[in-house]
mmCIF file of C-alpha atoms in Angstrom:
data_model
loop_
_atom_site.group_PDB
_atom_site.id
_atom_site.type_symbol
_atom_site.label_atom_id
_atom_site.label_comp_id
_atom_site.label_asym_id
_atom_site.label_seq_id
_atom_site.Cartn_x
_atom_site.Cartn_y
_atom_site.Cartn_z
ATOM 1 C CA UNK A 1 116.356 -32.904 135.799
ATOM 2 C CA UNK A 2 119.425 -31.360 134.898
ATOM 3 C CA UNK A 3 120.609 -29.484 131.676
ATOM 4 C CA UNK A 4 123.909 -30.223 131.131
ATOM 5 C CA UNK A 5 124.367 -27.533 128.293
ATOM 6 C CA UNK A 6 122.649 -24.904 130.330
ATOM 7 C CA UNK A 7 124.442 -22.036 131.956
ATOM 8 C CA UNK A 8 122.459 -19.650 134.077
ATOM 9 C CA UNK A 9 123.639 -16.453 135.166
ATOM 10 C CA UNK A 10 122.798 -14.384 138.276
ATOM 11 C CA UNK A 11 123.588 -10.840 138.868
ATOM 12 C CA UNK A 12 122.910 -7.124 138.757
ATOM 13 C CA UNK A 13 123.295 -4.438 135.582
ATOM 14 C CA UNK A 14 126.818 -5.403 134.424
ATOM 15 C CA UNK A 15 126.427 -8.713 133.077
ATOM 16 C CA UNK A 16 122.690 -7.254 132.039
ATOM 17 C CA UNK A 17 124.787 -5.388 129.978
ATOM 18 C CA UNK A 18 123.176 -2.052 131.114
ATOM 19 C CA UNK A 19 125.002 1.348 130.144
ATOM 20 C CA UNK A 20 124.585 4.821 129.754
ATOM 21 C CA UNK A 21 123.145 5.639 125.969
ATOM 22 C CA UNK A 22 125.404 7.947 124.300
ATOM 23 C CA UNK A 23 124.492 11.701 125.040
ATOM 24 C CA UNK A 24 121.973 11.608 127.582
ATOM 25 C CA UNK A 25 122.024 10.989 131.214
ATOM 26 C CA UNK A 26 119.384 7.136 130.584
ATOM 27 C CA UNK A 27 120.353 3.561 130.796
ATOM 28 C CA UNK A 28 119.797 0.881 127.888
ATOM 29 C CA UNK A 29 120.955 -2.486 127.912
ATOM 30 C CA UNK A 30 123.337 -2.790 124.695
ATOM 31 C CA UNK A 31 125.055 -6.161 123.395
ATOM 32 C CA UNK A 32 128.331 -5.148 123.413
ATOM 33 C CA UNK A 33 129.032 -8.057 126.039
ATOM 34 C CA UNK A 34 127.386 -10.635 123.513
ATOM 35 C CA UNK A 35 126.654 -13.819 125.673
ATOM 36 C CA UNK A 36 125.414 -15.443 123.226
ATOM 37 C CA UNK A 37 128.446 -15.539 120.588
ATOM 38 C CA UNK A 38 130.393 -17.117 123.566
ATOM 39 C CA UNK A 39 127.356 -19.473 124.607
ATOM 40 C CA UNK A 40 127.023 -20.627 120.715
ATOM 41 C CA UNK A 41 130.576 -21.167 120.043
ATOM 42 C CA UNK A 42 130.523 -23.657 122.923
ATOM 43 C CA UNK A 43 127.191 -25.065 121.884
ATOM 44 C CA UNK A 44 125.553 -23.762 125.359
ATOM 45 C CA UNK A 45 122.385 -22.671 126.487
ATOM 46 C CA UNK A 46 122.638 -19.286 128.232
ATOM 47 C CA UNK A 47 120.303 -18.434 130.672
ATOM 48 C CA UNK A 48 120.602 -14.802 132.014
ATOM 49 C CA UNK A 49 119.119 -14.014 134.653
ATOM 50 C CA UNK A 50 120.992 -10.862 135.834
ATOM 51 C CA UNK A 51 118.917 -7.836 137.058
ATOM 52 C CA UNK A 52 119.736 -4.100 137.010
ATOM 53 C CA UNK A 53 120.092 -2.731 140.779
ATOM 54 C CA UNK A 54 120.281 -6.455 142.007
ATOM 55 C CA UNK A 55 121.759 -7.044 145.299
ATOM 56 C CA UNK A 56 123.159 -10.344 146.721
ATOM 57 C CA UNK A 57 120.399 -11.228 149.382
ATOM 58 C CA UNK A 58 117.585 -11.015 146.259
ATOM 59 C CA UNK A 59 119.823 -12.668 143.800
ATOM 60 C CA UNK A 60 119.845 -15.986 146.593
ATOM 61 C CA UNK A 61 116.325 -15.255 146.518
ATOM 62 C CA UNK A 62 116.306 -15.569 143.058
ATOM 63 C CA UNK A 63 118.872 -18.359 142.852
ATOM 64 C CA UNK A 64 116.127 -20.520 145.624
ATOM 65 C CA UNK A 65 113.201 -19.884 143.646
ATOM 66 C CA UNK A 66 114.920 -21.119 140.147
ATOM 67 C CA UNK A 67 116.484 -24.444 142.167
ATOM 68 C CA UNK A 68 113.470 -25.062 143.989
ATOM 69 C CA UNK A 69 111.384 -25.482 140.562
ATOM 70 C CA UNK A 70 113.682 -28.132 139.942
ATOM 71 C CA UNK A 71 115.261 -25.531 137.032
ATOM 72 C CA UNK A 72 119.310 -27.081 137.448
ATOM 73 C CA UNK A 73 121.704 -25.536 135.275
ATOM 74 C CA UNK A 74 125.608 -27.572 134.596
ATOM 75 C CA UNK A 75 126.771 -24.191 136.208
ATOM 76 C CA UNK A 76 125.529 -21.003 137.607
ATOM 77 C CA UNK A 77 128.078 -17.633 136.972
ATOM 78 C CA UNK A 78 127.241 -15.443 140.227
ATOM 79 C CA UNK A 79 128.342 -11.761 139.856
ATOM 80 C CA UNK A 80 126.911 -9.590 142.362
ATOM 81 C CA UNK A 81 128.718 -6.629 144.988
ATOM 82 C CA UNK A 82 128.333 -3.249 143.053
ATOM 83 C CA UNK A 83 124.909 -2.539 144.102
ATOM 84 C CA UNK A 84 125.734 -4.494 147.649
ATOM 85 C CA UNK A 85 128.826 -1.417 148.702
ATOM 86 C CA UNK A 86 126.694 1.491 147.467
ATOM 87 C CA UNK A 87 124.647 3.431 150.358
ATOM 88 C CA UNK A 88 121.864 5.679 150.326
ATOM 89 C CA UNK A 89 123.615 9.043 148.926
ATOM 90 C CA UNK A 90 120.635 10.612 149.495
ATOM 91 C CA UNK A 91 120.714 9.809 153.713
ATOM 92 C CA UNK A 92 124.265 10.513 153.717
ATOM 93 C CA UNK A 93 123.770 13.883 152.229
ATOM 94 C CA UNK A 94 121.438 14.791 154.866
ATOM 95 C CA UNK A 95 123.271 13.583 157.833
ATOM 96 C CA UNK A 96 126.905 13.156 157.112
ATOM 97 C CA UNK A 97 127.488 12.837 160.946
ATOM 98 C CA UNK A 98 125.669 9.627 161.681
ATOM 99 C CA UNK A 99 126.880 6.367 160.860
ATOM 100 C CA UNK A 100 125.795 4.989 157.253
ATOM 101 C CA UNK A 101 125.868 0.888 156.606
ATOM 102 C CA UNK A 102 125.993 -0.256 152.871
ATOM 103 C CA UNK A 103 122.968 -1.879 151.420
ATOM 104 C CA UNK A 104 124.714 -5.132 152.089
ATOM 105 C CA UNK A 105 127.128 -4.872 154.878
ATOM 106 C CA UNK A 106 130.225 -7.168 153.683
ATOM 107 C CA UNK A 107 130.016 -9.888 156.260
ATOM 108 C CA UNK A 108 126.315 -10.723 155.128
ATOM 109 C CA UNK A 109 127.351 -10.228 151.628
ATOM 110 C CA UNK A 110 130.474 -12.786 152.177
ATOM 111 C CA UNK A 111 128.364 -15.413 153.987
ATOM 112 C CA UNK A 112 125.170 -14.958 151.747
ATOM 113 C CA UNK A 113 127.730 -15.706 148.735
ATOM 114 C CA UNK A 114 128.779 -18.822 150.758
ATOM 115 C CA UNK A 115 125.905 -20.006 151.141
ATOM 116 C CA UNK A 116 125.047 -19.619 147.182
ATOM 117 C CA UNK A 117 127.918 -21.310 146.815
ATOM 118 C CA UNK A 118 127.011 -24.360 149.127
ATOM 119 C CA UNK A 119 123.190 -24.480 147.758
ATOM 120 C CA UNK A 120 124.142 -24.901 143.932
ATOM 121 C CA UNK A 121 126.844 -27.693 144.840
ATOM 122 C CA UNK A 122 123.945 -29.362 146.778
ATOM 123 C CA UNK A 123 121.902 -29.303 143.912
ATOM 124 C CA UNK A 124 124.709 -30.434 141.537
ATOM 125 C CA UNK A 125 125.493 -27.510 139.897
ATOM 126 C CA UNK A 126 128.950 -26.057 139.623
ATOM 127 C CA UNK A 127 129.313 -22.488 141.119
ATOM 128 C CA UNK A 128 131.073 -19.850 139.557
ATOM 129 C CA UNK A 129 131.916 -16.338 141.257
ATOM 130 C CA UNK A 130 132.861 -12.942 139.187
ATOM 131 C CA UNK A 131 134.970 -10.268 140.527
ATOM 132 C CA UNK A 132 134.084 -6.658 140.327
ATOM 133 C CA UNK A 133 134.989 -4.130 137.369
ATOM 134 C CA UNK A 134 136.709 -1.234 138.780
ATOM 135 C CA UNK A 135 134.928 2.401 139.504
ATOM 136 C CA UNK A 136 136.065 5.942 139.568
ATOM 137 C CA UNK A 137 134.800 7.558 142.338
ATOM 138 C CA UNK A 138 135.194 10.870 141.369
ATOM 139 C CA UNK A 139 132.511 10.236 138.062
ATOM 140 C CA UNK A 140 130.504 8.291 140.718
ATOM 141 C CA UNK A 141 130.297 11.137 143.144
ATOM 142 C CA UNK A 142 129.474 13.971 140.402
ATOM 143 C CA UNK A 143 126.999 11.695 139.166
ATOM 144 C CA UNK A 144 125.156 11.235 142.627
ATOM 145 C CA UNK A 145 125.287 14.760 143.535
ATOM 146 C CA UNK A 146 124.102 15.883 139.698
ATOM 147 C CA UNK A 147 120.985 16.492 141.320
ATOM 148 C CA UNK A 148 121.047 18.420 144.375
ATOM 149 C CA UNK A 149 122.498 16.068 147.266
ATOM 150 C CA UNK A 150 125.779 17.932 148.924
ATOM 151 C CA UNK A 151 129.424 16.660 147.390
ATOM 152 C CA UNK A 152 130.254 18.366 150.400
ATOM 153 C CA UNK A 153 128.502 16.565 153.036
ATOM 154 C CA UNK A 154 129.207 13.282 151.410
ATOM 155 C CA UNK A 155 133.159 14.318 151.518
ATOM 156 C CA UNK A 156 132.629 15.098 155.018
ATOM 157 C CA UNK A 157 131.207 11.533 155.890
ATOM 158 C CA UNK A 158 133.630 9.629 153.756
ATOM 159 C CA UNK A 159 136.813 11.509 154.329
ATOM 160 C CA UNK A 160 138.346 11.177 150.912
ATOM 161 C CA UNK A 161 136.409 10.950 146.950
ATOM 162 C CA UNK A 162 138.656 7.679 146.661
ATOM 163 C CA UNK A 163 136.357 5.881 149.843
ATOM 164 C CA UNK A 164 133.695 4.687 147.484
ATOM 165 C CA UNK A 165 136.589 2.974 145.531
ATOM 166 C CA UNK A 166 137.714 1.274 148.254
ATOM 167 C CA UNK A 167 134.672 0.306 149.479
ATOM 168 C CA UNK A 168 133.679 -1.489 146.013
ATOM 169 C CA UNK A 169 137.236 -2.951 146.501
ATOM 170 C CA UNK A 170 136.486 -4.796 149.253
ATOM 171 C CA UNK A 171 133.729 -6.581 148.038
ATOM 172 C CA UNK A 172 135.518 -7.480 145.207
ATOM 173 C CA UNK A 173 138.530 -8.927 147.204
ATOM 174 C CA UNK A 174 136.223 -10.583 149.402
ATOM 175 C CA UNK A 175 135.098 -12.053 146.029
ATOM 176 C CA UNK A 176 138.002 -13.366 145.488
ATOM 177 C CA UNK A 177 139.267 -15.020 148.530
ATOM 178 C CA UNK A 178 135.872 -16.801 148.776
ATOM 179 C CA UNK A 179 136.212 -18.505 145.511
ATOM 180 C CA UNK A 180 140.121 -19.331 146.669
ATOM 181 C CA UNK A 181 138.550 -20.758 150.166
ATOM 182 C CA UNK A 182 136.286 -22.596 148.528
ATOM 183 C CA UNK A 183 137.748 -23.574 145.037
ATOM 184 C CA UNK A 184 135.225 -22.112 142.588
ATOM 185 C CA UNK A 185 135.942 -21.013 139.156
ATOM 186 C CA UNK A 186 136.560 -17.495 138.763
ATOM 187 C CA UNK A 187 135.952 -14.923 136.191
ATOM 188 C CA UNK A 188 138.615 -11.544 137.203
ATOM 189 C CA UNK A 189 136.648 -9.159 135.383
ATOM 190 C CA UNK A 190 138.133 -6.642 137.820
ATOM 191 C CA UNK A 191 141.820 -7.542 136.858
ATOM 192 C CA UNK A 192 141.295 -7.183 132.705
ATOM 193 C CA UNK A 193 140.472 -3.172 133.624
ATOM 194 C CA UNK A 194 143.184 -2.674 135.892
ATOM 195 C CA UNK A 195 145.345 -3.612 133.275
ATOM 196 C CA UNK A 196 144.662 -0.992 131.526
ATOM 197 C CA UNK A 197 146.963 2.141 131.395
ATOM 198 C CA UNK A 198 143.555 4.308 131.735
ATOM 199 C CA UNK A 199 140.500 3.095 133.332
ATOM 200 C CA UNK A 200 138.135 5.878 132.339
ATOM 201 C CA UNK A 201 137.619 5.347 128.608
ATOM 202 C CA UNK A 202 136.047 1.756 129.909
ATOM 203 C CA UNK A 203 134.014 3.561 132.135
ATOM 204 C CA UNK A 204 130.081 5.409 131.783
ATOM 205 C CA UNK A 205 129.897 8.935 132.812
ATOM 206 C CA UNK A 206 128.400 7.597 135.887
ATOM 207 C CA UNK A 207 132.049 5.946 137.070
ATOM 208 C CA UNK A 208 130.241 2.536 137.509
ATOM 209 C CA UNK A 209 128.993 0.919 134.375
ATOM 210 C CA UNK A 210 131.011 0.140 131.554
ATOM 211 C CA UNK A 211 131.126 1.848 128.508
ATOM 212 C CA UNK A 212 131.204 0.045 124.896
ATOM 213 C CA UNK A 213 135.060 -0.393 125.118
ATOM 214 C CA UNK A 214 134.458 -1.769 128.772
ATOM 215 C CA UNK A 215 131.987 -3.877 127.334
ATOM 216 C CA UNK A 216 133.774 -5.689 124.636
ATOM 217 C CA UNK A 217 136.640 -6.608 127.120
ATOM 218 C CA UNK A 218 134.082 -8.279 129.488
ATOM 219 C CA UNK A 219 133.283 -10.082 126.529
ATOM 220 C CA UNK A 220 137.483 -11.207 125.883
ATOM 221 C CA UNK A 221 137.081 -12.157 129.658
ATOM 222 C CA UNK A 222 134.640 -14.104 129.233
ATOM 223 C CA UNK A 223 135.706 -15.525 126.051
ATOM 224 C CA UNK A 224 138.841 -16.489 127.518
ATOM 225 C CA UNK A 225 136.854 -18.133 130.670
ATOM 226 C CA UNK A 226 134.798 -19.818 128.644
ATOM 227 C CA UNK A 227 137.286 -21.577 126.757
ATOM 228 C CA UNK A 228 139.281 -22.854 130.318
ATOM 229 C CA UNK A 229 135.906 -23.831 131.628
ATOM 230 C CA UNK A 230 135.528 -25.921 128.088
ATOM 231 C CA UNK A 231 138.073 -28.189 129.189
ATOM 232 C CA UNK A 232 137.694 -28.751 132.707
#
């Protein structure tokens, strides 16, 4: 039976809310994002189901096993891609001469997202995709190599620091057309940081999760989403 005031949302340590703790090198999950101002002013039941390190193929595993209890939300937020461009630093390191896939190459990632897509409209639900906050590759690569693995050989496989960025890009763009393709409602996170004149106060020392200031804008976005979704 569904919940029509219910609004789930599946993803990976951004919309957790994960971020570094100030001084030290450890995550915590902090509510600078505050879900559940947004869900109360719009008298909504928030279900969040995001999951730090979460990739796309176990968030539709996730997504299955929710649907197939018969759990149907009015409308499912989907925000997944950061974890799916990363790679295995640690391979790369070793053997920056071989070839090195993502953990979710980005055709699987664009037709596992379709399929999402198609699965919560057969179920009744109304699908809802998220674009990716931007990264800075050069935090991300000190922060990867903070513990022994070679900057060097990882420069040598990727060419150029500004790679991983463009990487994460694509997923993100793929994002995008996807929900244009197939006319879902989407939340630009991505677009809000660009915006700014500097990126890196919004940004952990890590380059890839946002800080408290990055934080409180996701929660404007989705403030601001919220309210356009209130009157479709």
């Amino acid at each position: 039976m569904q919940t029509n005031r219910v609004i789930s949302i599946f993803g990976d340590s951004i919309l957790k809310g994960v971020r570094m703790l100030a001084g030290t090198t450890r995550y915590g999950t902090t509510n600078d994002i505050d879900l559940e101002s947004i869900a109360q002013q719009h008298d909504w039941v928030l279900d969040n189901r995001s999951r730090f390190g979460c990739t796309i193929q176990k968030g539709e595993l996730l997504l299955n096993r929710q649907l197939e209890k018969g759990e149907t939300p009015a409308a499912v937020l989907l925000e997944y891609g950061g974890n799916d461009a990363d790679f295995c630093w640690s391979e790369v390191s070793a053997r920056p001469f071989d070839e090195h896939l993502p953990n979710t190459p980005l055709p699987v990632f664009t037709e596992t997202l379709r399929r999402m897509v198609f699965t919560l409209r057969a179920h009744g639900v109304k699908p809802m995709l998220s674009t990716l906050p931007p990264i800075s590759s050069e935090r991300y690569l000190d922060w990867i190599t903070r513990d022994g693995l070679s900057k060097e050989n990882i420069l040598t496989w990727l060419g150029d620091a500004n790679a991983i960025y463009r990487y994460q890009e694509n997923y993100s763009r793929a994002i995008e057309r996807l929900a244009g393709e197939l006319n879902c409602f989407l939340v630009d996170l991505r677009s809000a940081f660009l915006e700014k004149r500097v990126l890196l106060p919004y940004l952990c020392a890590d380059g890839i999760h946002p800080s408290d200031a990055g934080q409180k804008l996701i929660h404007d976005v989705l403030s601001n989403a919220a309210n356009e979704l209130a009157i479709i």
